[in-house]
Amino acid sequence: MDYFLTEEQQMIKELAARIADEKVAPVARELDEKEEFPYEIMKILAESDLFGVYIPEEYGGLGGGITEQCLVIEELSRACSGVAVSYAASGLGCTPILLFGTEEQKQKYVPDIAAGKKLAAFALTEANAGSDASGIQTMAVKDGDYYILNGTKQWITNGGEADVYVVLAVTNRSKGNRGFSAFIVEKDTPGLSFGKKEKKLGIRASATREVIFTDCRIPKENILAKEGMGFIVAMKNFDRTRPGIGAQAVGIAQGALDYAASYAHQRYQFGQPISSFQAIQHMLADMATQTEAARALVYATARMIDAGAKDFSKESSMAKVFASDVAMKVTTDAVQILGGYGYMRDYPVEKMMRDAKITQIYEGTNQIQRNIIALELIKQYAGKK
Amino acid sequence: MNIIVCIKQVPATNDVKINKDTNTLVRDEAQSVINPFDTYAVEEGVRLKEATGGKVTVISMGIPKVADILKECIAVGADEGILLSDRAFAGADTLATSAALAAGINKIGQYDIIICGKQAIDGDTGQVGPGLAERLGIPHITCIRKIEEIKEGYIRAQRMTDFGYEVIECSLPAVITVVKEINEPRLPSIKGMMKAKKAVIPVWTADDIGADKDKIGLRGSPTKVIKTFTPEININTEIIDGTPEEQAHKLVEKLLQLQIKVPV
Ligand SMILES: Cc1cc2nc3c(=O)[nH]c(=O)nc-3n(C[C@H](O)[C@H](O)[C@H](O)COP(=O)(O)OP(=O)(O)OC[C@H]3O[C@@H](n4cnc5c(N)ncnc54)[C@H](O)[C@@H]3O)c2cc1C
Ligand SMILES: Cc1cc2nc3c(=O)[nH]c(=O)nc-3n(C[C@H](O)[C@H](O)[C@H](O)COP(=O)(O)OP(=O)(O)OC[C@H]3O[C@@H](n4cnc5c(N)ncnc54)[C@H](O)[C@@H]3O)c2cc1C
């Protein structure tokens, strides 16, 4: 389908595709097996300017938006979703600084993230606070010109690899959701440490670690927005980054479709290519249709946000929930089309199926996304909007 | 440092078409790419610029379409591209090619180093680099796999040989040709691609560079390719046995029999 990308968007997509095909695809299997962080590929992405596609030019970026970011994530994800999320999570860490940072904070942190010299990460989740972000225990206590952070974040993508962390902590327990604040924490701050790398089902090239604060003193000017704004920082951030998870899912689905379709053409049973069986044809037709529909929804949402829409929680959730469910279905079907070969690690589709699962879980599970969509619907139809 | 990189366009496929009348390549039909060895030359030029400052100018003699390939070089970090293109350049052998390139480079003027690929994958002679140095009256080093040191007026580099490498010192300006071991060419950057898109590649004709019409193109080419073919090799292998002394004895006898002169 033609999405009438601008010339610059086309350029970004083509370069990301080239990196995916030439640099990522050949090592995707090995990165997965060895659970190895893709340093080399991060460097290539940095040198190609792709870390800055969504960042304004005054902070060293290329001045694009979420659409450009989604194009890169999608293309990388086609080859390896573990690589794609390592790239995307830096955006998840940078976006709150762009949205809520002071001019000084932006000047200090964003150019290096745009250049890919530094990776960023976003740390919200804790052992007892997943879907329910209000359950976080990490405390930030004001002490003169500093805040002192104590607590443990878990499953933080790019944890240990990133240089810049945006962290949610409680500044005033009695105020509930208005008692949270967001802070920028640099990697080398004393009192900041990391847990071991988690062993995962999929996206195994990405690094997921605990981020641990032990009397970690942070200059008070490192607070984002104001005290009490933390919950809003997190929610506004996710509203803008969920289409990226949708794009990740679209990329995985496309990769699986590409592989399954060409395989079906080459695999002979009963004296004919399996693609001549209607059962296979219909599966492929549905996979292609669903993948395209997911892409269309992701792009439409990204463009709506880039055009300056004010309220897009619902659309952003729809893009994430739909695309991730499609990725799970399409990758499962791809394994089915490959039969026993699909189940083997010698073929790439089992990895895609493992990788697809996470897109239904992180940045808010699909149940939570449906809650958000339903809440917006209720507001709308109850006449509140 | 002012760096000039010479690049040649070559057919992308092995499906090379030869013009039957002139026995030269039909360049308009084949999908063209930059000669693979020249990507290492461009990368090395860009790395030198990044290390020492200055400017990378990429030059090529070829058909108008080569402008696109020069733009690709800008996308990976070159500052500008210059195309020598004129009917009068057509049908050049290595002598005429280096004459035209030398005239073009003289028009560019100031330079510290000129970088070529080790050889072109179609013509394959590896003569253009050294020929160019000769015409410019400067030294050259071929087959460089590593630049150990480079500064104003001086280069020390490792030259690859069949048995290892030689370390060669040389004054600058000079021409060097590079092998693929020297680096790993980068992919383009978005900023580079945008710069390339906007770039205008100047096209210089034979008159523009003041080339002597008798020294360029088909007219300036003493080499005439009569026929291109893969030579058939018929080798009768004979294994000589015995003790080493006996073998040596038999071998010399055989060679004398074949009337091949052996220095005694
Ligand atoms: C690989 C990986 C990387 C991650 N990266 C990051 C990161 O970079 N930063 C970060 O902060 N976090 C990160 N996370 C955490 C992730 O966002 C959470 O895992 C996710 O939000 C779900 O929380 P939970 O795992 O605690 O599940 P729970 O909240 O315990 O949910 C368990 C189940 O209950 C369902 N459920 C819960 N509440 C409701 C409800 N109200 N209605 C209906 N169903 C409900 C959920 O949908 C789910 O099916 C990452 C997680 C993983 C696995
Ligand atoms: C099949 C075939 C056989 C040929 N045989 C001969 C022959 O025996 N003798 C002969 O004189 N010619 C021969 N030619 C012609 C030769 O290809 C051209 O003269 C060509 O312009 C230069 O020679 P080359 O391709 O061998 O380049 P090489 O000398 O192998 O190239 C080395 C480097 O010189 C630079 N360079 C080469 N050409 C250009 C250019 N046009 N613009 C900018 N930089 C350049 C590049 O950096 C390149 O990596 C032959 C051509 C073909 C197709």
PDB file of C-alpha atoms in Angstrom, chain A residues 7-8 11 15 18-19 22-23 47-49 62, chain B residues 184-194 197:
ATOM      1  CA  GLU A   7      10.683  12.200   0.370  1.00  0.00           C
ATOM      2  CA  GLU A   8      12.534  12.431   3.654  1.00  0.00           C
ATOM      3  CA  MET A  11      14.758   8.083   2.698  1.00  0.00           C
ATOM      4  CA  LEU A  15      18.068   3.489   5.054  1.00  0.00           C
ATOM      5  CA  ARG A  18      19.040  -1.362   4.368  1.00  0.00           C
ATOM      6  CA  ILE A  19      20.541  -1.508   7.841  1.00  0.00           C
ATOM      7  CA  GLU A  22      22.514  -5.840   5.604  1.00  0.00           C
ATOM      8  CA  LYS A  23      23.537  -5.440   9.230  1.00  0.00           C
ATOM      9  CA  GLU A  47      26.243   7.077  12.578  1.00  0.00           C
ATOM     10  CA  SER A  48      23.279   6.966  10.229  1.00  0.00           C
ATOM     11  CA  ASP A  49      21.498   9.709  12.228  1.00  0.00           C
ATOM     12  CA  LEU A  62      16.304  15.622  12.058  1.00  0.00           C
TER      13      LEU A  62
ATOM     14  CA  GLU B 184      34.862  -1.331   6.419  1.00  0.00           C
ATOM     15  CA  PRO B 185      32.903   1.256   4.455  1.00  0.00           C
ATOM     16  CA  ARG B 186      30.064   2.873   6.377  1.00  0.00           C
ATOM     17  CA  LEU B 187      26.452   3.100   5.342  1.00  0.00           C
ATOM     18  CA  PRO B 188      25.118   6.529   4.441  1.00  0.00           C
ATOM     19  CA  SER B 189      23.639   8.842   7.070  1.00  0.00           C
ATOM     20  CA  ILE B 190      20.327  10.640   6.664  1.00  0.00           C
ATOM     21  CA  LYS B 191      22.068  14.026   6.846  1.00  0.00           C
ATOM     22  CA  GLY B 192      24.511  12.820   4.205  1.00  0.00           C
ATOM     23  CA  MET B 193      21.681  11.594   1.984  1.00  0.00           C
ATOM     24  CA  MET B 194      19.931  14.935   2.231  1.00  0.00           C
ATOM     25  CA  LYS B 197      20.116  15.005  -2.810  1.00  0.00           C
TER      26      LYS B 197
END
